[in-house]
Coordinates of C-alpha atoms in Angstrom, one line a residue:
X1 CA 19.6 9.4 -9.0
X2 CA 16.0 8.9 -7.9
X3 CA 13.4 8.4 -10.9
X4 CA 9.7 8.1 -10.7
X5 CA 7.0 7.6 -12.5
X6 CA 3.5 7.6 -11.1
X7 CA 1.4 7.3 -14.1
X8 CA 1.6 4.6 -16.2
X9 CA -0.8 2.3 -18.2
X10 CA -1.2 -1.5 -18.9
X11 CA -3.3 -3.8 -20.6
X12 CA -5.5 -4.2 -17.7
X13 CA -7.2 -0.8 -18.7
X14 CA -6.4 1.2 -21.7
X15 CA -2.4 0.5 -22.3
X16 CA -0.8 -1.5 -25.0
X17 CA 2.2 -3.4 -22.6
X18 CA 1.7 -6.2 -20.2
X19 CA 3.3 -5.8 -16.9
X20 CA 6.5 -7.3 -17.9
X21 CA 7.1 -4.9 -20.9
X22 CA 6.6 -1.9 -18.7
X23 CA 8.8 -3.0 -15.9
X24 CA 11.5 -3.9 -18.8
X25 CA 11.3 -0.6 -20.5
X26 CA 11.6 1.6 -17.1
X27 CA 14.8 -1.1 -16.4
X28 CA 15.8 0.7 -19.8
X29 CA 15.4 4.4 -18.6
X30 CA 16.9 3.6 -15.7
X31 CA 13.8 4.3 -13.5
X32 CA 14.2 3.6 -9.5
X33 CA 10.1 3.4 -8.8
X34 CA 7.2 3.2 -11.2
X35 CA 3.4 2.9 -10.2
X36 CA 1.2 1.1 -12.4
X37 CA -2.1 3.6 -12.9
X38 CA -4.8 1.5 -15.2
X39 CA -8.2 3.1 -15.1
X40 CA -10.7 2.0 -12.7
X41 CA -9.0 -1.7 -12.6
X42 CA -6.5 -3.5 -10.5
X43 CA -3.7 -5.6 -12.1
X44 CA -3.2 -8.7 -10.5
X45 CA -0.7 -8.0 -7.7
X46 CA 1.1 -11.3 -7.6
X47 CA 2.1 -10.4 -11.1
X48 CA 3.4 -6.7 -10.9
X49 CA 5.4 -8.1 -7.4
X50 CA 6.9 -10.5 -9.6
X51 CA 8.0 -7.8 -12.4
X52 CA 8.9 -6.1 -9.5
X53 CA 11.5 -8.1 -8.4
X54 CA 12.9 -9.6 -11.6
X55 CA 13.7 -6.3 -12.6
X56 CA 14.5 -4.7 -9.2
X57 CA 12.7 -1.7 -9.9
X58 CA 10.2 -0.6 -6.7
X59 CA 6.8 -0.1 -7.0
X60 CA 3.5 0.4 -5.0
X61 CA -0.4 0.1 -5.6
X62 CA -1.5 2.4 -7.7
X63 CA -4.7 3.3 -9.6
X64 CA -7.1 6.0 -11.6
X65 CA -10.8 6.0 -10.8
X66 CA -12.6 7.9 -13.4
X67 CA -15.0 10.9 -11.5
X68 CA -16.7 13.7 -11.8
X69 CA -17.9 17.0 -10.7
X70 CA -21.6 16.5 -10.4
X71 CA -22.2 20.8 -10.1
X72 CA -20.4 21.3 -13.5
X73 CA -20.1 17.9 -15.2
X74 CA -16.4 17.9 -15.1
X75 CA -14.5 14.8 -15.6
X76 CA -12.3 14.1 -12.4
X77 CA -9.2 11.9 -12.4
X78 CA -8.2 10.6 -9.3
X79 CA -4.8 8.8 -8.9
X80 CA -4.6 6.5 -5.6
X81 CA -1.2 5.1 -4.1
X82 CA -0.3 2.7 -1.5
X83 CA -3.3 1.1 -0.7
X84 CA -3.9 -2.6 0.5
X85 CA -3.3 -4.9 -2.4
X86 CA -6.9 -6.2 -1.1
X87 CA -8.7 -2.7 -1.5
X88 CA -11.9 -4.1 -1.4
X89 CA -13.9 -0.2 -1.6
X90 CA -11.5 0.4 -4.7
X91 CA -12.2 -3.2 -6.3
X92 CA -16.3 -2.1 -5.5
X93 CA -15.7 1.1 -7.4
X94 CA -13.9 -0.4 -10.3
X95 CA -16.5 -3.1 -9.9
X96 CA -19.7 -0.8 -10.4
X97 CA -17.5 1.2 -13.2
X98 CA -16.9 -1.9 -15.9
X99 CA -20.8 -2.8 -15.3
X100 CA -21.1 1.0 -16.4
X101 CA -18.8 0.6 -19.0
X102 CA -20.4 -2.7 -20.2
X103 CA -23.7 -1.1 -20.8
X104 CA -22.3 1.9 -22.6
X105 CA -20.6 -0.5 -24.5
X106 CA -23.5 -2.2 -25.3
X107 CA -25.2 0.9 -26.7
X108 CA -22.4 2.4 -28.5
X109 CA -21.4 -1.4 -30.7
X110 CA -25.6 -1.4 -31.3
X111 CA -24.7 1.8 -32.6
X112 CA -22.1 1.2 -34.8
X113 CA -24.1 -1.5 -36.6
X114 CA -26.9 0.5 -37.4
X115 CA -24.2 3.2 -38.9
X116 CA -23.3 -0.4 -41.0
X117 CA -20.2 -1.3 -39.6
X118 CA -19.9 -5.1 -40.1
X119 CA -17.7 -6.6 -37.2
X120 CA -17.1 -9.7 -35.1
X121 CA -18.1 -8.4 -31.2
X122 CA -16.0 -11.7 -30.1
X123 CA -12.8 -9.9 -30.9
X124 CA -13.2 -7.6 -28.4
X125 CA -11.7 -10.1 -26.4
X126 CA -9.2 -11.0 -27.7
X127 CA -7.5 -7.3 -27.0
X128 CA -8.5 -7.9 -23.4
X129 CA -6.7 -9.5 -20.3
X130 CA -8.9 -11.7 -18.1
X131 CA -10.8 -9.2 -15.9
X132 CA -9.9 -6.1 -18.0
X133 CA -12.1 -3.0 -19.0
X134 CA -12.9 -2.4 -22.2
X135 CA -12.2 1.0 -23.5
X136 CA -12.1 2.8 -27.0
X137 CA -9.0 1.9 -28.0
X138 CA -10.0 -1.5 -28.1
X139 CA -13.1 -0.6 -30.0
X140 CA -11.0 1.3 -32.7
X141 CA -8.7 -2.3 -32.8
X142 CA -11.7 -4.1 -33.4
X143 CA -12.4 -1.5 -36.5
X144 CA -8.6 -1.9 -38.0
X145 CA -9.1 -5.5 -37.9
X146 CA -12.4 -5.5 -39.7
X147 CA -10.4 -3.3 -42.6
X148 CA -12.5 0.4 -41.4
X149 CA -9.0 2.2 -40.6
X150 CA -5.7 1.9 -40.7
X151 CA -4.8 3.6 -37.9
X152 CA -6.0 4.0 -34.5
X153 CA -5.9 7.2 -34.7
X154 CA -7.4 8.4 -38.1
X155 CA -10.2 10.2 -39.1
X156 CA -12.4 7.7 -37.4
X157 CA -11.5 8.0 -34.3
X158 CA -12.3 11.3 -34.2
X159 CA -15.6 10.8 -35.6
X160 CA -16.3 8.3 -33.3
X161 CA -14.8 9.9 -29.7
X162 CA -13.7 13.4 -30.7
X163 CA -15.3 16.5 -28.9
X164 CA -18.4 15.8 -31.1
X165 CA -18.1 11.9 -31.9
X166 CA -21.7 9.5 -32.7
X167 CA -20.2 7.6 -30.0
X168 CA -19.3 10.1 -27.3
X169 CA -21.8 9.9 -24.0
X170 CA -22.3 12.3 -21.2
X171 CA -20.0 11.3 -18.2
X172 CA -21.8 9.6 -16.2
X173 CA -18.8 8.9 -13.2
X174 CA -19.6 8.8 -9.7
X175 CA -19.1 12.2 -7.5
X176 CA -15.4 12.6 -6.7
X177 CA -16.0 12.1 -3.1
X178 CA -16.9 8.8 -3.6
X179 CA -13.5 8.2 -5.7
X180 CA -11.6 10.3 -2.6
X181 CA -13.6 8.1 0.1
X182 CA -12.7 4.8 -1.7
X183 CA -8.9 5.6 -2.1
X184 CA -8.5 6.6 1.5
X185 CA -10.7 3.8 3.3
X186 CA -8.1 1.3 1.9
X187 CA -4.9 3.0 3.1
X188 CA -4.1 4.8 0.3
X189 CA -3.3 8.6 -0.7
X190 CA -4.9 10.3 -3.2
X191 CA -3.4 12.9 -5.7
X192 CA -5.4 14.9 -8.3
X193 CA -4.6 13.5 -11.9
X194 CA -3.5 16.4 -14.6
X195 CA -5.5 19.2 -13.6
X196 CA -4.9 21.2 -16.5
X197 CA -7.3 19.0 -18.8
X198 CA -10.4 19.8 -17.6
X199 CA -9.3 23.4 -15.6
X200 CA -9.7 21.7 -12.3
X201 CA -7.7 24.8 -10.2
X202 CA -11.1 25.7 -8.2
X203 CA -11.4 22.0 -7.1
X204 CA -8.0 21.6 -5.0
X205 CA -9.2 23.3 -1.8
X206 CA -12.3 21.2 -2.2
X207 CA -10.3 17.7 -2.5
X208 CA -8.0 19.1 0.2
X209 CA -11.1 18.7 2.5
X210 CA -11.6 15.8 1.7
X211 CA -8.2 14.4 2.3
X212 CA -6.1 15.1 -1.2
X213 CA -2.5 14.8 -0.8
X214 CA -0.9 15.8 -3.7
X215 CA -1.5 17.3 -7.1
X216 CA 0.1 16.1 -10.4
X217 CA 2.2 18.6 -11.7
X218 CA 5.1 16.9 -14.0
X219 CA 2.7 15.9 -17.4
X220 CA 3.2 15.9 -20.7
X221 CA 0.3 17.9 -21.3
X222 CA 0.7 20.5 -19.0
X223 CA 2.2 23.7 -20.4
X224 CA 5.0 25.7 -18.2
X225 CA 2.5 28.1 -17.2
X226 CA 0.7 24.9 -15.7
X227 CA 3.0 23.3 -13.8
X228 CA 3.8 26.7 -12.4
X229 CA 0.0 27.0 -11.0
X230 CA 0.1 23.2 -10.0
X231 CA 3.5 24.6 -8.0
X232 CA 1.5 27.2 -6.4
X233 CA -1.5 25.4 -5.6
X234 CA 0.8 22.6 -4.1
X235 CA 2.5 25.4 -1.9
X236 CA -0.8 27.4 -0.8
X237 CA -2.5 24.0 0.1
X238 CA -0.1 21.9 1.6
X239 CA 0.3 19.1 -0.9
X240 CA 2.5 16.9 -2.8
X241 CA 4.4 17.2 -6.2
X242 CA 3.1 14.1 -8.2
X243 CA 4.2 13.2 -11.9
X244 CA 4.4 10.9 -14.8
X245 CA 4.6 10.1 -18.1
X246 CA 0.6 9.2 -18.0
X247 CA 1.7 6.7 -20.8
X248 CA -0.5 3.9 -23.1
X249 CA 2.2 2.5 -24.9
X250 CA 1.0 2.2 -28.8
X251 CA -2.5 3.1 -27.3
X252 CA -2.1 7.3 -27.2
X253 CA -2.4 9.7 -30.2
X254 CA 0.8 10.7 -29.0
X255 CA 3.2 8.2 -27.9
X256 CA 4.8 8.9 -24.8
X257 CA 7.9 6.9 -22.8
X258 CA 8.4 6.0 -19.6
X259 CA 10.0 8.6 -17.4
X260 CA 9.1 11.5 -19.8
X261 CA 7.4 13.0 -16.4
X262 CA 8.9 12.3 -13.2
X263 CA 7.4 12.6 -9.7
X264 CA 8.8 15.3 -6.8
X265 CA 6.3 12.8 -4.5
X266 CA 7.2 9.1 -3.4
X267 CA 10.8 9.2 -5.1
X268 CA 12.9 6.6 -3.3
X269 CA 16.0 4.6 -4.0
X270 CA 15.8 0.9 -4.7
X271 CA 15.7 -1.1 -1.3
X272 CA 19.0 -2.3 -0.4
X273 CA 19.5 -6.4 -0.9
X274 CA 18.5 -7.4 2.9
X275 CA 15.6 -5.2 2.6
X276 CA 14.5 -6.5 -0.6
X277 CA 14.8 -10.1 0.8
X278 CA 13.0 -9.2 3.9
X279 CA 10.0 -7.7 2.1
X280 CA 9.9 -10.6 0.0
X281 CA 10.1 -13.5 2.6
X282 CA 7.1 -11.4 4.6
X283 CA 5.0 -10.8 1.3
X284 CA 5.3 -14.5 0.6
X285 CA 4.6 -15.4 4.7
X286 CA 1.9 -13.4 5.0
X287 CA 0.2 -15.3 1.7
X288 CA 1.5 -18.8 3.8
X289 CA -0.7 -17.3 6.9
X290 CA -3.6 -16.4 5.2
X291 CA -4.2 -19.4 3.6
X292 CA -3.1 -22.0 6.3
X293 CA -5.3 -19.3 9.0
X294 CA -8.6 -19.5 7.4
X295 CA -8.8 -23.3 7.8
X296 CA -9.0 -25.4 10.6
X297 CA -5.0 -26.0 12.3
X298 CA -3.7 -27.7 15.2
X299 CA -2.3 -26.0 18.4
X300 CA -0.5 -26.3 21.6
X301 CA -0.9 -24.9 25.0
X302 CA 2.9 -24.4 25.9
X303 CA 2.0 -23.4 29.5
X304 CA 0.1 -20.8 31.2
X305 CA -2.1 -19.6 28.1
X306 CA 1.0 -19.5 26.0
X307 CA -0.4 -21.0 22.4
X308 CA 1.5 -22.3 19.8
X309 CA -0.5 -23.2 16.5
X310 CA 0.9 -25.0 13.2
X311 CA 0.7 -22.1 11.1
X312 CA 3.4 -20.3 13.5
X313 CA 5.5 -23.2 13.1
X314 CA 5.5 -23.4 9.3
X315 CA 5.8 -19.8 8.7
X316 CA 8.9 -20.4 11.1
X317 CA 10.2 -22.7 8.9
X318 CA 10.1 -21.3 5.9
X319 CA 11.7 -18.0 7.0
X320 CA 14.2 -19.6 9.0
X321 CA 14.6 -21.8 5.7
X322 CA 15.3 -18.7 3.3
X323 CA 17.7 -16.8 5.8
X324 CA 19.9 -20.2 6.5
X325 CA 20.1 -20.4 2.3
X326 CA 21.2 -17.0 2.1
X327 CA 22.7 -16.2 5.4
X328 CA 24.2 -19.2 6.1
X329 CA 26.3 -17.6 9.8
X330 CA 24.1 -15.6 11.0
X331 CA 22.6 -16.2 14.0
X332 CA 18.9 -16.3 13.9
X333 CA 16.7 -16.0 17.4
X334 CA 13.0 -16.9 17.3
X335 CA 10.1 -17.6 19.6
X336 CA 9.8 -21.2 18.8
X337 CA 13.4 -22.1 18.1
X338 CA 15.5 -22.8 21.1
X339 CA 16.7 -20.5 23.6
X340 CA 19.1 -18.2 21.6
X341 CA 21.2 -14.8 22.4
X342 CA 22.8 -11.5 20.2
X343 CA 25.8 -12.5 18.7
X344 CA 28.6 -10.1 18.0
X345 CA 27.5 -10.3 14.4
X346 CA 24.2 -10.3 12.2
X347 CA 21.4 -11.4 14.4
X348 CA 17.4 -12.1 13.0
X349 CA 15.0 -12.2 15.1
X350 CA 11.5 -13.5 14.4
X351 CA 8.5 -13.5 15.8
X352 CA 6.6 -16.0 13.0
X353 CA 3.0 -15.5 14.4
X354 CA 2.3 -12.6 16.9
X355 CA -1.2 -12.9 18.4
X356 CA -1.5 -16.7 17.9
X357 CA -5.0 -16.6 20.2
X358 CA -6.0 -14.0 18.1
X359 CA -5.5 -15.9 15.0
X360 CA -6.8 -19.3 16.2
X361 CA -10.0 -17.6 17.0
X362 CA -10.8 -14.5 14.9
X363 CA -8.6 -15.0 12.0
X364 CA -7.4 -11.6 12.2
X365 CA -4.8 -9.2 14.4
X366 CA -2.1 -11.5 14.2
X367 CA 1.6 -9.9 13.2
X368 CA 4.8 -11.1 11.5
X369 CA 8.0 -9.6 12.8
X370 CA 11.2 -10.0 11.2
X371 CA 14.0 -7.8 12.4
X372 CA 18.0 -7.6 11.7
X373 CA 20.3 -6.8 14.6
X374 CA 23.9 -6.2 13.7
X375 CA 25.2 -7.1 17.2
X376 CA 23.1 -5.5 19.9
X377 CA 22.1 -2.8 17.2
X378 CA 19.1 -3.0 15.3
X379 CA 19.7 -2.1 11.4
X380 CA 16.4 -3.0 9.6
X381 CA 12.7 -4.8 10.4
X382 CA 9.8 -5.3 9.0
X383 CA 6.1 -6.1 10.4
X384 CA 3.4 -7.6 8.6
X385 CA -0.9 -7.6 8.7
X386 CA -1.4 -10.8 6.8
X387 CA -5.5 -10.1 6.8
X388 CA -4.8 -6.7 5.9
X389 CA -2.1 -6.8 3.6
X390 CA -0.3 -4.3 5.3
X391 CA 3.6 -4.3 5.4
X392 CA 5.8 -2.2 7.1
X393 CA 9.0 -1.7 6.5
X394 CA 11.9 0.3 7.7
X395 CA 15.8 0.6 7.5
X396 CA 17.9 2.5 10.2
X397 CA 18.1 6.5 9.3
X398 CA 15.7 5.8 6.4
X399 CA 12.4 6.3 7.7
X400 CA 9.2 3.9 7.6
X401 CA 7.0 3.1 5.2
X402 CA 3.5 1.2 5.0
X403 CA 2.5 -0.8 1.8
X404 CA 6.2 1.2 0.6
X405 CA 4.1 4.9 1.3
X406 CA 6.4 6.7 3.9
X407 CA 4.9 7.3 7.3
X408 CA 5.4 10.6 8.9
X409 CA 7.0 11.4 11.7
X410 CA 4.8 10.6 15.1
X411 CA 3.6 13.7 16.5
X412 CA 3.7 14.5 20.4
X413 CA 0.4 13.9 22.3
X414 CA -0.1 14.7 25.8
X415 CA -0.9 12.1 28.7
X416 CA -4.9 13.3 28.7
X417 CA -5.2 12.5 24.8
X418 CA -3.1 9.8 24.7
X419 CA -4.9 6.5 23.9
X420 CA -3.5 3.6 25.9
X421 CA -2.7 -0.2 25.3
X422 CA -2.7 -2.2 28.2
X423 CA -1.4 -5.4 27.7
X424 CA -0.1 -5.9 31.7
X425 CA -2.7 -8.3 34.5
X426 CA -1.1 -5.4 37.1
X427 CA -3.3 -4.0 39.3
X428 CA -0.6 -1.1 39.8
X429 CA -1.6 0.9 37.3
X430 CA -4.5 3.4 39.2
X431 CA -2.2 6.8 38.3
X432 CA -1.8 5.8 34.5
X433 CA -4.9 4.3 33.9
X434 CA -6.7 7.6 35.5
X435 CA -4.7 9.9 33.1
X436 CA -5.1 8.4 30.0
X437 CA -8.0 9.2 28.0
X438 CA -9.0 5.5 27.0
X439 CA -7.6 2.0 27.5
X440 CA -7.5 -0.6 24.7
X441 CA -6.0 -4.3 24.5
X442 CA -5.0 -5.7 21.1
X443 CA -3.9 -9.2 22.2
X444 CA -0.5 -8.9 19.9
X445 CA 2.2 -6.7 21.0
X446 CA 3.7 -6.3 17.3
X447 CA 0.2 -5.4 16.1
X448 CA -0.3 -2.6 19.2
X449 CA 3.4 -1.3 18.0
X450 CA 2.3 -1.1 14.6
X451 CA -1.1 1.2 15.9
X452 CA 1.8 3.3 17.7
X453 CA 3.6 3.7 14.2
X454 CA 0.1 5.2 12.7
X455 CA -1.0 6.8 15.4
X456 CA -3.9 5.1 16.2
X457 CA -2.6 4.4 19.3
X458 CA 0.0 6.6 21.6
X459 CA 0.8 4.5 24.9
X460 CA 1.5 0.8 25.7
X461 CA 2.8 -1.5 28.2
X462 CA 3.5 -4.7 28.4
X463 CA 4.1 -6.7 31.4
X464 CA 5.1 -9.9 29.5
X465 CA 7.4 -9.5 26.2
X466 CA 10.5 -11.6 24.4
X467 CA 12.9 -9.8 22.5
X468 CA 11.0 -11.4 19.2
X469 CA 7.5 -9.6 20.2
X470 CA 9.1 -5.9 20.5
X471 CA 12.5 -6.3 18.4
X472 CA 11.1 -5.1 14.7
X473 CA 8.1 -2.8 15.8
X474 CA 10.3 -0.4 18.7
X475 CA 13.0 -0.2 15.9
X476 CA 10.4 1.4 13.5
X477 CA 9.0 3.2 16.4
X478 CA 12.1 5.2 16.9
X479 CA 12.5 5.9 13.7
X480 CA 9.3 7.6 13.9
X481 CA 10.8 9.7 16.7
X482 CA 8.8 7.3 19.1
X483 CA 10.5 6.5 22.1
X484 CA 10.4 2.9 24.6
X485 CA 12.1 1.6 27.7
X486 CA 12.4 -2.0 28.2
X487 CA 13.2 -3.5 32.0
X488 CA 14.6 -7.0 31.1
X489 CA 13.5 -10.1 33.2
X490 CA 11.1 -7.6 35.2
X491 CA 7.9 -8.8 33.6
X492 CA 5.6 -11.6 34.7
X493 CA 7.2 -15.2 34.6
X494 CA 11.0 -13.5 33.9
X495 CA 9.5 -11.6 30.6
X496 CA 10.4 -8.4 29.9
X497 CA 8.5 -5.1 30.5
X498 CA 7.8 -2.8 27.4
X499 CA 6.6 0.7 27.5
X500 CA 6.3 2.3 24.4
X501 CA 5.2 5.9 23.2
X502 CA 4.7 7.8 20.6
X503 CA 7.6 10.6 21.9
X504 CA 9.7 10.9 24.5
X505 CA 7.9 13.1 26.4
X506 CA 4.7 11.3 27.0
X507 CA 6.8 8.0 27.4
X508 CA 8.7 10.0 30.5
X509 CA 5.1 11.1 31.8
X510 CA 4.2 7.4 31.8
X511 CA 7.4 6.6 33.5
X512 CA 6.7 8.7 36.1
X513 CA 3.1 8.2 36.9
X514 CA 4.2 4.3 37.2
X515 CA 6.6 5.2 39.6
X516 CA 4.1 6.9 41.0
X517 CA 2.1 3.5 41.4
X518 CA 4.5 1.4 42.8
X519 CA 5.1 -0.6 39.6
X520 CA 8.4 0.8 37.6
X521 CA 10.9 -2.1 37.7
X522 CA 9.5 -5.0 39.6

């Protein structure tokens, strides 16, 4: 059984438990995902990946910028998932939100000492992580500890923050859209974050505009009577179920458990154990080829333009390392390994650095691929931006997902619209090229696959591809309900020709109006 909870807490905003004690106590309820949801901060992703897989629970980015309405002065909760682990727009916004904080801060402590409160401002940090925001509950510690209350949650605290508290400010937040625009310019979709608190109804068509793709519905605040409106709104708009327990461990008036809301949105099952060790080996390559690519490295020429560099070559090893420990017999084919072939049993194939030129000179658009073939059968792959920290990962009849968001299914585009990757040095190409409506070159094959997946790209063909440069990215592609034909040992040199679309039908208008040209299977 699928359980999910999107909305959870930690020390690195307003929770009591550190990433490890959530991840233990969702292991306890038996939880299959769980997005960590701190208020306008990011926990250090290293560290939730970690949680993640000693406890073999799946996660995904997550966040809550803090917003507002500017027209009524409404607060405005925006949840974000699946974004880069980089998001450097959501890092700027929870950035400019602590400074905000720090000032507010500033006036309500100066404020508390003229009331004559006599406390140590130094233990504030102490209830802090490195990097984290400070927020009421850590004032009210700060209180218990100087002997003021003995509970967070007395008297004082609602004298202090309640509808009328000495401490209580206007909201201040940035405009919603700014929230939406941050959310979205890193990857990520955004859901609206317990509606019912601040009567937020009139708002969804507005955030729908802007590119809202869900609505939290499941939360322990919201009556039946609001979950039924969420339902509605959900139905009339075209969004997505969210849900979660919205828990802050010791840190909430009322103490709420992990998995007391669940999502309808983003449920999944956990990854199965190749999965799992693929996305691990290309979270922990991609890290390798970051560092090693933003510093100067050798490379070879291996013959006509064909570049090898030494971060290719390490990242080589190291995979090829991991899957000989685990997988001792399976065959493993690679671009810089000797000459292999498909073996009637488990085959990897990898492409270690796709778009080497690219990375020895712009330090960017360079792919990992990392595919399983059982036989000639492709069962699972997985593709990965290193500079963008994008990975994408898919298992056969399972669908795709990006940064573990699903992708949807590719929709048809007609020869006119379509625009085209050319990765071919044919001149045989007048009839396509004059029925497309633009023409773009990537310089990596995996990376122009991976545009197909998102639809920033429709058509490509390649004139000179290895099974490692197409392998992982046309297996995703068709699970997209993309389509590709491949003509082996017909490309330039005795590669293979790849011509890959986003559905069958433009990929058979592109078939024809090659034929057309001259050029379909020399």
């Amino acid at each position: 059984m699928n359980k999910t909870d999107l909305h959870i807490h930690s020390v690195y905003s307003d929770g009591s438990q550190s990433i490890d004690e959530i991840f233990c106590e969702a292991k306890k309820e038996g939880m299959t995902r769980i997005a960590i949801t701190d208020h306008d901060a990011l926990p250090p992703w290293e560290e939730v990946r970690e949680a993640r897989d000693r406890y073999r629970i799946d996660t995904l980015t997550g966040v809550e910028l803090s917003c507002r309405d500017p027209l009524t002065g409404r607060s405005v909760h925006l949840l974000g998932y699946g974004f880069s682990p980089a998001a450097p727009h959501i890092r700027k916004f929870c950035e400019d939100m602590t400074l905000r904080r720090r000032r507010q801060n500033s006036r309500q402590l100066s404020i508390l000492k003229e009331m004559g409160y006599r406390f140590e401002c130094s233990k504030l940090l102490e209830y802090m992580t490195p990097g984290g925001v400070l927020q009421k509950q850590h004032i009210l510690l700060m209180l218990m500890d100087a002997g003021y209350t003995e509970h967070m949650f007395s008297s004082l605290f609602f004298e202090l923050f309640g509808r009328r508290g000495v401490l209580l400010e206007e909201d201040d937040s940035p405009h919603f859209e700014e929230g939406m625009y941050a959310i979205l310019a890193d990857g990520g979709q955004v859901a609206l974050a317990h509606p019912a608190l601040g009567e937020l109804w009139d708002l969804v068509p507005v955030l729908k505009e802007l590119g809202l793709a869900a609505i939290e519905m499941d939360h322990p605040v919201h009556s039946a009577q609001d979950r039924l409106r969420a339902a509605e709104l959900a139905q009339k708009y075209d969004l997505e179920l969210a849900g979660g327990s919205d828990t802050h461990g010791n840190y909430s008036y009322i103490q709420r458990r992990i998995g007391e809301c669940l999502s309808h949105w983003l449920t999944h099952d956990n990854l199965s154990e190749r999965m799992h060790f693929v996305r691990g080996l290309l979270e922990e390559a991609s890290k390798e080829a970051l560092m090693r690519g933003s510093r100067p490295m050798r490379s070879w020429d291996k013959g006509k333009q064909d570049w090898v560099s030494e971060v290719d070559l390490y990242i080589q090893e190291k995979i090829v390392q991991a899957i000989r420990s685990r997988y001792p017999s399976e065959t493993i084919i690679s671009e810089e390994l000797p000459n292999g072939s498909l073996s009637k049993g488990f085959n990897w194939i990898l492409d270690p650095i796709d778009g080497t030129r690219n990375l020895l000179y712009e330090r960017e658009n360079y792919f990992i691929s990392l595919a399983l073939y059982n036989g000639n059968i492709p069962v699972l792959a997985g593709l990965s931006d290193p500079k963008r920290s994008e990975i994408f990962l898919g298992e056969r009849g399972k669908g795709v997902t990006k940064n573990d968001m699903p992708l949807p299914a590719l929709k048809p585009v007609a020869m006119h619209q379509a625009i085209f990757e050319n990765g071919t040095k044919a001149n045989h190409l007048g009839k396509l090229l004059s029925e497309v409506q633009a023409v773009r070159y990537s310089g990596s094959i995996v990376k122009s696959l991976s545009m197909l997946l998102t639809g920033k790209r429709h058509l490509m063909v390649s004139d000179k591809v290895r099974i490692w440069d197409y392998a992982g990215g046309v297996f995703l592609l068709e699970e997209l309900g993309g389509a590709a034909k491949i003509y082996p040992g017909k490309g330039r040199g005795g590669a293979d020709v790849l011509i890959a679309a986003v559905s069958r039908d433009l990929l058979e208008d592109a078939l024809k109006a090659i034929k057309e040209d001259g050029w379909d299977e020399r």
